[in-house]
Amino acid sequence: MDWDLSAQPPIVQTAVGFAIQGYEIALVWLLSPAAWSQFALLILSYVAAVVLTRRIRPVLTRVLTPPDDSVSMFARMRRSVLLTLPLLLPVLAYMFAAIGEQVTRSVFGTGTVIAFGKGLFLFLAARVLVRDIITDPFLKLLGRYVLLPVVALYAVGLLDLLTDQLNTTTVSLGNISFSVMALLRGVIAGSLLFWLGRWSNDQSAAYINKQEEMRPATRQLAAKAAELLIFGLAFILLMNIMGVPLTSLAVLGGAIGVGLGFGLQKIASNYISGVILLLEGQATVGDYVELDNGQAGTIVKTTARAMILETFDGRWIVVPNEDFITTRIINYSDQGSANRLEVAFSVSYDTDINLVPDIIVEAVSRHPGVLQSPEPPDVELRGFGDSGIDFGVEFWVNGIDDGKNKYASDVLFLIWNALKEHNIEIPYPHRVVELRNAPSAE
């Protein structure tokens, strides 16, 4: 084709040039036996993949499907493999196309058409993977905006060209210099590594928390150590992938050290205090503690910076770890030890007080939460009040007198019923008024 385009705008001339070039390439392909052979092999690869998939997939489904009530690790692995069966068709087509490419290159010395078809099958496999198999939102997002574009560029043959261009473009940050490709590789690899680190940390924490023979504080410490190890390895691997030598991070490490020494000293203090608490085991999840300012609650969560207490009215109190080291903390739980409680009551002055201790001890001992060890319930005479004789009963329980364990209320009910049963009067306040020099009635 010999067209005079000198009078046309440059963009039109360029577009027509590309169109003519594409037409000539397509014409060569249409008239080339090698191109027809590659088209035929692509069609044959796809048909063979369809036929083989229809025969294999029912068998694999039957073999990989575990019983409905099976929860073993092997059963979970079989279910996971079962989810990948939609990949069977594009992967088989890709494999057959790869074999056909080797054949055409050995016979005709070229394989451009079938190589493009092979890349297309790979793109279809990636699309099925992202759309039907991956369920994690982060991985699905990464697959949609990273994996699919990369595979599409590979399919059209532009991936190597773009990679070379990104490798030649460098970015400098202080004494560290790296290419844009290294930066992109670091962002993608870092996202995957830290996602994998988070998943591994969740799995290891769940496994450690199932070890009932370990003390709660030991489990917490092991979980924190595993978290530090996992993310530390992820960081080192990321630096190696980006090609950043660890020695070049000395300046950054020094800056972080200065920051810890000034602005971040409280964070560092709380973190170190948390490690000390885990090592000593003085306070851990499940303990009921009372702070120096009078606030009290159950420890429901520990973090690197603080402990979270839940009060009986459902509120959460965030207490820095440093407070557990530098202030007075009362731990009522102490890994399940008993606590002594006390309830006061009074009886009338008409009562034979020698009978009261046995009656009350018998009544309080009937409560299922009251312990006989380290000491049984004990009734003490406290004094002679204005309205009655004051007593107090002390008893030991596992727990505290609040929330689901209303020990004091239950014991007061038992005392009331026992005194009523023995006709012992519980006094109420009264006064005797004496009038002197009062006028006599006439």
GROMACS .gro file of C-alpha atoms in nm:
model
  442
    1MET     CA    1   0.000   0.000   0.000
    2ASP     CA    2   0.139   0.335  -0.110
    3TRP     CA    3  -0.072   0.616   0.031
    4ASP     CA    4   0.023   0.983   0.034
    5LEU     CA    5  -0.033   1.092   0.395
    6SER     CA    6   0.191   1.397   0.392
    7ALA     CA    7  -0.105   1.629   0.427
    8GLN     CA    8  -0.240   1.443   0.733
    9PRO     CA    9  -0.154   1.523   1.097
   10PRO     CA   10   0.144   1.333   1.249
   11ILE     CA   11  -0.080   1.130   1.482
   12VAL     CA   12  -0.279   1.006   1.184
   13GLN     CA   13   0.038   0.914   0.996
   14THR     CA   14   0.166   0.719   1.301
   15ALA     CA   15  -0.165   0.536   1.348
   16VAL     CA   16  -0.183   0.441   0.982
   17GLY     CA   17   0.176   0.320   0.996
   18PHE     CA   18   0.099   0.090   1.286
   19ALA     CA   19  -0.215  -0.033   1.111
   20ILE     CA   20  -0.021  -0.114   0.793
   21GLN     CA   21   0.247  -0.291   0.992
   22GLY     CA   22  -0.017  -0.496   1.173
   23TYR     CA   23  -0.186  -0.580   0.845
   24GLU     CA   24   0.138  -0.703   0.694
   25ILE     CA   25   0.215  -0.919   1.000
   26ALA     CA   26  -0.138  -1.066   0.993
   27LEU     CA   27  -0.104  -1.134   0.620
   28VAL     CA   28   0.224  -1.313   0.675
   29TRP     CA   29   0.065  -1.522   0.950
   30LEU     CA   30  -0.233  -1.610   0.734
   31LEU     CA   31  -0.011  -1.725   0.448
   32SER     CA   32   0.247  -1.901   0.669
   33PRO     CA   33   0.221  -2.279   0.729
   34ALA     CA   34   0.396  -2.226   1.063
   35ALA     CA   35   0.126  -1.984   1.174
   36TRP     CA   36  -0.155  -2.218   1.066
   37SER     CA   37   0.016  -2.505   1.242
   38GLN     CA   38   0.039  -2.304   1.562
   39PHE     CA   39  -0.329  -2.202   1.539
   40ALA     CA   40  -0.419  -2.567   1.490
   41LEU     CA   41  -0.206  -2.675   1.787
   42LEU     CA   42  -0.368  -2.408   2.006
   43ILE     CA   43  -0.715  -2.534   1.917
   44LEU     CA   44  -0.602  -2.893   1.969
   45SER     CA   45  -0.453  -2.803   2.308
   46TYR     CA   46  -0.776  -2.644   2.425
   47VAL     CA   47  -0.994  -2.930   2.300
   48ALA     CA   48  -0.765  -3.187   2.463
   49ALA     CA   49  -0.775  -2.992   2.789
   50VAL     CA   50  -1.157  -2.980   2.780
   51VAL     CA   51  -1.188  -3.354   2.713
   52LEU     CA   52  -0.932  -3.448   2.980
   53THR     CA   53  -1.090  -3.212   3.235
   54ARG     CA   54  -1.433  -3.368   3.185
   55ARG     CA   55  -1.287  -3.711   3.252
   56ILE     CA   56  -1.054  -3.626   3.540
   57ARG     CA   57  -1.253  -3.370   3.739
   58PRO     CA   58  -1.535  -3.605   3.855
   59VAL     CA   59  -1.275  -3.858   3.969
   60LEU     CA   60  -1.071  -3.597   4.157
   61THR     CA   61  -1.387  -3.456   4.315
   62ARG     CA   62  -1.485  -3.800   4.440
   63VAL     CA   63  -1.137  -3.875   4.572
   64LEU     CA   64  -1.076  -3.539   4.737
   65THR     CA   65  -1.418  -3.495   4.902
   66PRO     CA   66  -1.384  -3.600   5.268
   67PRO     CA   67  -1.674  -3.714   5.488
   68ASP     CA   68  -1.890  -3.430   5.615
   69ASP     CA   69  -1.807  -3.500   5.979
   70SER     CA   70  -1.430  -3.522   5.927
   71VAL     CA   71  -1.231  -3.238   6.087
   72SER     CA   72  -0.878  -3.381   6.072
   73MET     CA   73  -0.584  -3.197   5.918
   74PHE     CA   74  -0.582  -3.436   5.623
   75ALA     CA   75  -0.951  -3.364   5.563
   76ARG     CA   76  -0.887  -2.988   5.567
   77MET     CA   77  -0.602  -3.034   5.318
   78ARG     CA   78  -0.831  -3.234   5.088
   79ARG     CA   79  -1.095  -2.961   5.102
   80SER     CA   80  -0.831  -2.700   5.019
   81VAL     CA   81  -0.710  -2.896   4.716
   82LEU     CA   82  -1.071  -2.946   4.610
   83LEU     CA   83  -1.114  -2.569   4.582
   84THR     CA   84  -0.840  -2.553   4.315
   85LEU     CA   85  -1.019  -2.780   4.065
   86PRO     CA   86  -1.143  -2.482   3.854
   87LEU     CA   87  -0.777  -2.431   3.758
   88LEU     CA   88  -0.765  -2.773   3.591
   89LEU     CA   89  -0.885  -2.662   3.244
   90PRO     CA   90  -0.659  -2.356   3.190
   91VAL     CA   91  -0.356  -2.529   3.342
   92LEU     CA   92  -0.394  -2.836   3.118
   93ALA     CA   93  -0.442  -2.608   2.815
   94TYR     CA   94  -0.124  -2.418   2.913
   95MET     CA   95   0.074  -2.743   2.947
   96PHE     CA   96  -0.044  -2.876   2.610
   97ALA     CA   97   0.030  -2.540   2.444
   98ALA     CA   98   0.382  -2.544   2.595
   99ILE     CA   99   0.440  -2.888   2.441
  100GLY     CA  100   0.307  -2.762   2.107
  101GLU     CA  101   0.540  -2.461   2.125
  102GLN     CA  102   0.841  -2.687   2.158
  103VAL     CA  103   0.723  -2.887   1.857
  104THR     CA  104   0.670  -2.582   1.634
  105ARG     CA  105   1.002  -2.425   1.733
  106SER     CA  106   1.186  -2.747   1.651
  107VAL     CA  107   1.006  -2.788   1.315
  108PHE     CA  108   0.957  -2.428   1.191
  109GLY     CA  109   1.204  -2.238   1.409
  110THR     CA  110   0.931  -2.007   1.540
  111GLY     CA  111   0.650  -2.022   1.795
  112THR     CA  112   0.520  -1.667   1.830
  113VAL     CA  113   0.152  -1.748   1.779
  114ILE     CA  114   0.139  -2.045   2.012
  115ALA     CA  115   0.350  -1.858   2.270
  116PHE     CA  116   0.083  -1.585   2.272
  117GLY     CA  117  -0.188  -1.849   2.311
  118LYS     CA  118   0.006  -2.010   2.595
  119GLY     CA  119   0.023  -1.673   2.770
  120LEU     CA  120  -0.350  -1.632   2.719
  121PHE     CA  121  -0.416  -1.967   2.887
  122LEU     CA  122  -0.194  -1.856   3.175
  123PHE     CA  123  -0.395  -1.534   3.206
  124LEU     CA  124  -0.718  -1.735   3.219
  125ALA     CA  125  -0.570  -1.950   3.497
  126ALA     CA  126  -0.473  -1.638   3.693
  127ARG     CA  127  -0.822  -1.494   3.644
  128VAL     CA  128  -0.985  -1.813   3.773
  129LEU     CA  129  -0.747  -1.812   4.070
  130VAL     CA  130  -0.834  -1.455   4.167
  131ARG     CA  131  -1.207  -1.477   4.096
  132ASP     CA  132  -1.303  -1.825   4.220
  133ILE     CA  133  -1.034  -1.960   4.453
  134ILE     CA  134  -0.881  -1.679   4.659
  135THR     CA  135  -1.114  -1.569   4.939
  136ASP     CA  136  -0.890  -1.347   5.151
  137PRO     CA  137  -0.977  -0.983   5.071
  138PHE     CA  138  -0.616  -0.866   5.076
  139LEU     CA  139  -0.490  -1.147   4.849
  140LYS     CA  140  -0.785  -1.095   4.614
  141LEU     CA  141  -0.700  -0.724   4.591
  142LEU     CA  142  -0.332  -0.806   4.528
  143GLY     CA  143  -0.426  -1.059   4.262
  144ARG     CA  144  -0.663  -0.822   4.085
  145TYR     CA  145  -0.426  -0.525   4.067
  146VAL     CA  146  -0.085  -0.697   4.054
  147LEU     CA  147  -0.106  -1.058   3.936
  148LEU     CA  148  -0.353  -1.009   3.651
  149PRO     CA  149  -0.172  -0.705   3.498
  150VAL     CA  150   0.165  -0.884   3.520
  151VAL     CA  151   0.029  -1.198   3.350
  152ALA     CA  152  -0.142  -0.985   3.083
  153LEU     CA  153   0.188  -0.807   3.006
  154TYR     CA  154   0.361  -1.147   2.989
  155ALA     CA  155   0.097  -1.276   2.748
  156VAL     CA  156   0.145  -0.986   2.502
  157GLY     CA  157   0.525  -0.997   2.534
  158LEU     CA  158   0.573  -0.658   2.703
  159LEU     CA  159   0.676  -0.776   3.049
  160ASP     CA  160   1.050  -0.800   2.975
  161LEU     CA  161   1.051  -0.456   2.808
  162LEU     CA  162   0.877  -0.294   3.104
  163THR     CA  163   1.102  -0.476   3.352
  164ASP     CA  164   1.416  -0.350   3.181
  165GLN     CA  165   1.285   0.005   3.184
  166LEU     CA  166   1.203  -0.011   3.555
  167ASN     CA  167   1.543  -0.163   3.634
  168THR     CA  168   1.724   0.127   3.468
  169THR     CA  169   1.528   0.392   3.664
  170THR     CA  170   1.688   0.443   4.006
  171VAL     CA  171   1.580   0.624   4.321
  172SER     CA  172   1.819   0.749   4.591
  173LEU     CA  173   1.726   0.784   4.958
  174GLY     CA  174   2.021   0.909   5.161
  175ASN     CA  175   2.300   0.659   5.126
  176ILE     CA  176   2.063   0.396   4.987
  177SER     CA  177   2.008   0.371   4.611
  178PHE     CA  178   1.773   0.126   4.443
  179SER     CA  179   1.578   0.092   4.122
  180VAL     CA  180   1.205   0.147   4.076
  181MET     CA  181   1.176  -0.224   4.000
  182ALA     CA  182   1.335  -0.307   4.334
  183LEU     CA  183   1.090  -0.070   4.504
  184LEU     CA  184   0.790  -0.231   4.336
  185ARG     CA  185   0.927  -0.576   4.407
  186GLY     CA  186   0.973  -0.473   4.771
  187VAL     CA  187   0.617  -0.340   4.803
  188ILE     CA  188   0.466  -0.655   4.653
  189ALA     CA  189   0.695  -0.895   4.837
  190GLY     CA  190   0.656  -0.699   5.159
  191SER     CA  191   0.278  -0.717   5.134
  192LEU     CA  192   0.291  -1.092   5.081
  193LEU     CA  193   0.552  -1.150   5.352
  194PHE     CA  194   0.369  -0.953   5.618
  195TRP     CA  195   0.037  -1.109   5.523
  196LEU     CA  196   0.203  -1.448   5.556
  197GLY     CA  197   0.359  -1.332   5.884
  198ARG     CA  198   0.020  -1.227   6.018
  199TRP     CA  199  -0.133  -1.560   5.915
  200SER     CA  200   0.159  -1.755   6.066
  201ASN     CA  201   0.135  -1.550   6.384
  202ASP     CA  202  -0.238  -1.624   6.417
  203GLN     CA  203  -0.177  -1.996   6.363
  204SER     CA  204   0.113  -2.012   6.610
  205ALA     CA  205  -0.081  -1.811   6.872
  206ALA     CA  206  -0.381  -2.043   6.837
  207TYR     CA  207  -0.155  -2.348   6.875
  208ILE     CA  208   0.023  -2.204   7.180
  209ASN     CA  209  -0.303  -2.107   7.350
  210LYS     CA  210  -0.424  -2.467   7.318
  211GLN     CA  211  -0.135  -2.592   7.533
  212GLU     CA  212  -0.325  -2.614   7.861
  213GLU     CA  213  -0.027  -2.760   8.048
  214MET     CA  214   0.159  -2.430   8.011
  215ARG     CA  215   0.103  -2.145   8.256
  216PRO     CA  216  -0.102  -1.856   8.109
  217ALA     CA  217   0.192  -1.618   8.144
  218THR     CA  218   0.420  -1.866   7.966
  219ARG     CA  219   0.172  -1.897   7.681
  220GLN     CA  220   0.154  -1.520   7.646
  221LEU     CA  221   0.533  -1.493   7.644
  222ALA     CA  222   0.570  -1.772   7.388
  223ALA     CA  223   0.311  -1.606   7.163
  224LYS     CA  224   0.493  -1.269   7.183
  225ALA     CA  225   0.829  -1.434   7.113
  226ALA     CA  226   0.685  -1.616   6.811
  227GLU     CA  227   0.538  -1.287   6.683
  228LEU     CA  228   0.873  -1.109   6.712
  229LEU     CA  229   1.054  -1.397   6.540
  230ILE     CA  230   0.807  -1.421   6.252
  231PHE     CA  231   0.800  -1.050   6.170
  232GLY     CA  232   1.176  -1.016   6.225
  233LEU     CA  233   1.239  -1.287   5.965
  234ALA     CA  234   0.987  -1.122   5.732
  235PHE     CA  235   1.175  -0.792   5.759
  236ILE     CA  236   1.515  -0.953   5.689
  237LEU     CA  237   1.375  -1.140   5.386
  238LEU     CA  238   1.220  -0.818   5.257
  239MET     CA  239   1.554  -0.635   5.278
  240ASN     CA  240   1.723  -0.917   5.086
  241ILE     CA  241   1.451  -0.917   4.819
  242MET     CA  242   1.484  -0.540   4.771
  243GLY     CA  243   1.862  -0.572   4.754
  244VAL     CA  244   1.914  -0.338   5.049
  245PRO     CA  245   2.219  -0.437   5.260
  246LEU     CA  246   2.147  -0.440   5.630
  247THR     CA  247   2.466  -0.244   5.700
  248SER     CA  248   2.322   0.053   5.515
  249LEU     CA  249   2.045   0.072   5.774
  250ALA     CA  250   2.289   0.176   6.047
  251VAL     CA  251   2.195   0.544   6.015
  252LEU     CA  252   1.825   0.459   6.030
  253GLY     CA  253   1.886   0.239   6.333
  254GLY     CA  254   2.071   0.521   6.506
  255ALA     CA  255   1.784   0.760   6.439
  256ILE     CA  256   1.539   0.509   6.582
  257GLY     CA  257   1.762   0.472   6.889
  258VAL     CA  258   1.762   0.849   6.944
  259GLY     CA  259   1.385   0.854   6.903
  260LEU     CA  260   1.347   0.582   7.163
  261GLY     CA  261   1.571   0.778   7.397
  262PHE     CA  262   1.353   1.088   7.379
  263GLY     CA  263   1.007   1.087   7.225
  264LEU     CA  264   0.947   0.711   7.240
  265GLN     CA  265   1.086   0.638   7.585
  266LYS     CA  266   0.739   0.577   7.729
  267ILE     CA  267   0.659   0.327   7.455
  268ALA     CA  268   0.990   0.150   7.511
  269SER     CA  269   0.930   0.149   7.887
  270ASN     CA  270   0.584   0.000   7.846
  271TYR     CA  271   0.711  -0.263   7.603
  272ILE     CA  272   0.993  -0.371   7.835
  273SER     CA  273   0.752  -0.369   8.130
  274GLY     CA  274   0.522  -0.600   7.932
  275VAL     CA  275   0.807  -0.846   7.876
  276ILE     CA  276   0.891  -0.837   8.248
  277LEU     CA  277   0.528  -0.904   8.341
  278LEU     CA  278   0.516  -1.202   8.106
  279LEU     CA  279   0.842  -1.342   8.245
  280GLU     CA  280   0.736  -1.303   8.608
  281GLY     CA  281   0.376  -1.411   8.553
  282GLN     CA  282   0.245  -1.168   8.816
  283ALA     CA  283  -0.054  -1.063   8.605
  284THR     CA  284  -0.200  -1.238   8.304
  285VAL     CA  285  -0.524  -1.278   8.110
  286GLY     CA  286  -0.810  -1.382   8.339
  287ASP     CA  287  -0.673  -1.226   8.659
  288TYR     CA  288  -0.890  -0.984   8.856
  289VAL     CA  289  -0.679  -0.687   8.966
  290GLU     CA  290  -0.735  -0.363   9.153
  291LEU     CA  291  -0.528  -0.059   9.058
  292ASP     CA  292  -0.372   0.188   9.294
  293ASN     CA  293  -0.642   0.444   9.211
  294GLY     CA  294  -0.923   0.205   9.313
  295GLN     CA  295  -1.028   0.092   8.963
  296ALA     CA  296  -1.068  -0.284   8.929
  297GLY     CA  297  -1.141  -0.533   8.654
  298THR     CA  298  -1.047  -0.857   8.483
  299ILE     CA  299  -0.752  -0.862   8.243
  300VAL     CA  300  -0.900  -0.962   7.907
  301LYS     CA  301  -0.612  -0.877   7.673
  302THR     CA  302  -0.242  -0.799   7.682
  303THR     CA  303  -0.061  -0.597   7.418
  304ALA     CA  304   0.294  -0.477   7.370
  305ARG     CA  305   0.201  -0.141   7.523
  306ALA     CA  306  -0.074  -0.202   7.777
  307MET     CA  307  -0.309  -0.439   7.953
  308ILE     CA  308  -0.683  -0.411   7.897
  309LEU     CA  309  -0.912  -0.455   8.197
  310GLU     CA  310  -1.285  -0.518   8.171
  311THR     CA  311  -1.499  -0.400   8.460
  312PHE     CA  312  -1.821  -0.570   8.566
  313ASP     CA  313  -2.024  -0.296   8.401
  314GLY     CA  314  -1.866  -0.383   8.065
  315ARG     CA  315  -1.620  -0.096   8.038
  316TRP     CA  316  -1.262  -0.144   7.921
  317ILE     CA  317  -0.972   0.021   8.100
  318VAL     CA  318  -0.640   0.050   7.914
  319VAL     CA  319  -0.359   0.039   8.171
  320PRO     CA  320   0.002   0.095   8.054
  321ASN     CA  321   0.232  -0.195   8.137
  322GLU     CA  322   0.462   0.041   8.325
  323ASP     CA  323   0.190   0.100   8.587
  324PHE     CA  324   0.196  -0.270   8.677
  325ILE     CA  325   0.568  -0.237   8.756
  326THR     CA  326   0.589   0.103   8.926
  327THR     CA  327   0.260   0.120   9.123
  328ARG     CA  328   0.080  -0.099   9.374
  329ILE     CA  329  -0.148  -0.353   9.207
  330ILE     CA  330  -0.369  -0.597   9.400
  331ASN     CA  331  -0.416  -0.927   9.218
  332TYR     CA  332  -0.718  -1.106   9.361
  333SER     CA  333  -0.688  -1.402   9.127
  334ASP     CA  334  -0.319  -1.485   9.144
  335GLN     CA  335  -0.357  -1.785   8.916
  336GLY     CA  336  -0.672  -1.913   9.093
  337SER     CA  337  -0.591  -1.875   9.468
  338ALA     CA  338  -0.871  -1.831   9.722
  339ASN     CA  339  -0.983  -1.497   9.867
  340ARG     CA  340  -1.129  -1.426  10.210
  341LEU     CA  341  -1.451  -1.228  10.236
  342GLU     CA  342  -1.639  -1.094  10.536
  343VAL     CA  343  -2.005  -1.026  10.608
  344ALA     CA  344  -2.135  -0.837  10.914
  345PHE     CA  345  -2.466  -0.892  11.095
  346SER     CA  346  -2.627  -0.819  11.432
  347VAL     CA  347  -2.857  -0.999  11.677
  348SER     CA  348  -3.082  -0.880  11.956
  349TYR     CA  349  -2.959  -0.836  12.316
  350ASP     CA  350  -3.214  -1.099  12.417
  351THR     CA  351  -3.019  -1.365  12.222
  352ASP     CA  352  -2.800  -1.633  12.376
  353ILE     CA  353  -2.489  -1.532  12.184
  354ASN     CA  354  -2.315  -1.863  12.261
  355LEU     CA  355  -2.547  -2.034  12.010
  356VAL     CA  356  -2.483  -1.789  11.724
  357PRO     CA  357  -2.138  -1.912  11.598
  358ASP     CA  358  -2.247  -2.272  11.541
  359ILE     CA  359  -2.573  -2.170  11.374
  360ILE     CA  360  -2.404  -1.929  11.133
  361VAL     CA  361  -2.108  -2.155  11.051
  362GLU     CA  362  -2.346  -2.438  10.962
  363ALA     CA  363  -2.557  -2.209  10.744
  364VAL     CA  364  -2.266  -2.046  10.560
  365SER     CA  365  -2.095  -2.381  10.499
  366ARG     CA  366  -2.394  -2.494  10.295
  367HIS     CA  367  -2.306  -2.243  10.021
  368PRO     CA  368  -2.139  -2.436   9.732
  369GLY     CA  369  -1.884  -2.159   9.674
  370VAL     CA  370  -1.761  -2.138  10.033
  371LEU     CA  371  -1.437  -2.330  10.093
  372GLN     CA  372  -1.328  -2.527  10.396
  373SER     CA  373  -0.962  -2.472  10.310
  374PRO     CA  374  -0.742  -2.290  10.394
  375GLU     CA  375  -0.990  -2.223  10.679
  376PRO     CA  376  -1.359  -2.301  10.738
  377PRO     CA  377  -1.606  -2.017  10.802
  378ASP     CA  378  -1.535  -1.831  11.125
  379VAL     CA  379  -1.780  -1.621  11.330
  380GLU     CA  380  -1.635  -1.343  11.547
  381LEU     CA  381  -1.798  -1.122  11.808
  382ARG     CA  382  -1.719  -0.765  11.705
  383GLY     CA  383  -1.883  -0.552  11.973
  384PHE     CA  384  -2.193  -0.436  12.156
  385GLY     CA  385  -2.375  -0.184  11.947
  386ASP     CA  386  -2.645   0.068  12.025
  387SER     CA  387  -2.922  -0.153  11.891
  388GLY     CA  388  -2.777  -0.506  11.902
  389ILE     CA  389  -2.476  -0.733  11.935
  390ASP     CA  390  -2.246  -0.707  11.631
  391PHE     CA  391  -2.095  -1.019  11.468
  392GLY     CA  392  -1.887  -1.084  11.157
  393VAL     CA  393  -1.845  -1.406  10.960
  394GLU     CA  394  -1.529  -1.463  10.755
  395PHE     CA  395  -1.516  -1.725  10.478
  396TRP     CA  396  -1.294  -1.823  10.184
  397VAL     CA  397  -1.404  -1.850   9.819
  398ASN     CA  398  -1.244  -1.899   9.479
  399GLY     CA  399  -1.310  -1.565   9.314
  400ILE     CA  400  -1.439  -1.225   9.409
  401ASP     CA  401  -1.765  -1.089   9.543
  402ASP     CA  402  -1.907  -0.935   9.227
  403GLY     CA  403  -2.021  -1.016   8.877
  404LYS     CA  404  -2.152  -1.370   8.852
  405ASN     CA  405  -2.038  -1.455   9.208
  406LYS     CA  406  -2.260  -1.268   9.455
  407TYR     CA  407  -2.113  -1.437   9.763
  408ALA     CA  408  -2.199  -1.166  10.016
  409SER     CA  409  -2.561  -1.151   9.903
  410ASP     CA  410  -2.601  -1.530   9.914
  411VAL     CA  411  -2.440  -1.553  10.258
  412LEU     CA  412  -2.665  -1.278  10.397
  413PHE     CA  413  -2.968  -1.471  10.274
  414LEU     CA  414  -2.837  -1.783  10.450
  415ILE     CA  415  -2.777  -1.590  10.772
  416TRP     CA  416  -3.126  -1.437  10.765
  417ASN     CA  417  -3.295  -1.773  10.710
  418ALA     CA  418  -3.086  -1.944  10.979
  419LEU     CA  419  -3.161  -1.678  11.240
  420LYS     CA  420  -3.531  -1.681  11.159
  421GLU     CA  421  -3.532  -2.061  11.180
  422HIS     CA  422  -3.391  -2.044  11.536
  423ASN     CA  423  -3.619  -1.754  11.639
  424ILE     CA  424  -3.328  -1.517  11.681
  425GLU     CA  425  -3.429  -1.157  11.637
  426ILE     CA  426  -3.234  -0.925  11.410
  427PRO     CA  427  -3.249  -0.582  11.576
  428TYR     CA  428  -3.345  -0.255  11.415
  429PRO     CA  429  -3.234   0.088  11.535
  430HIS     CA  430  -3.441   0.227  11.825
  431ARG     CA  431  -3.402   0.489  12.095
  432VAL     CA  432  -3.535   0.516  12.452
  433VAL     CA  433  -3.640   0.871  12.536
  434GLU     CA  434  -3.663   0.967  12.907
  435LEU     CA  435  -3.852   1.283  12.995
  436ARG     CA  436  -3.756   1.445  13.325
  437ASN     CA  437  -3.956   1.707  13.511
  438ALA     CA  438  -4.248   1.650  13.283
  439PRO     CA  439  -4.580   1.796  13.409
  440SER     CA  440  -4.811   1.538  13.554
  441ALA     CA  441  -5.148   1.481  13.399
  442GLU     CA  442  -5.438   1.604  13.611
   0.00000   0.00000   0.00000
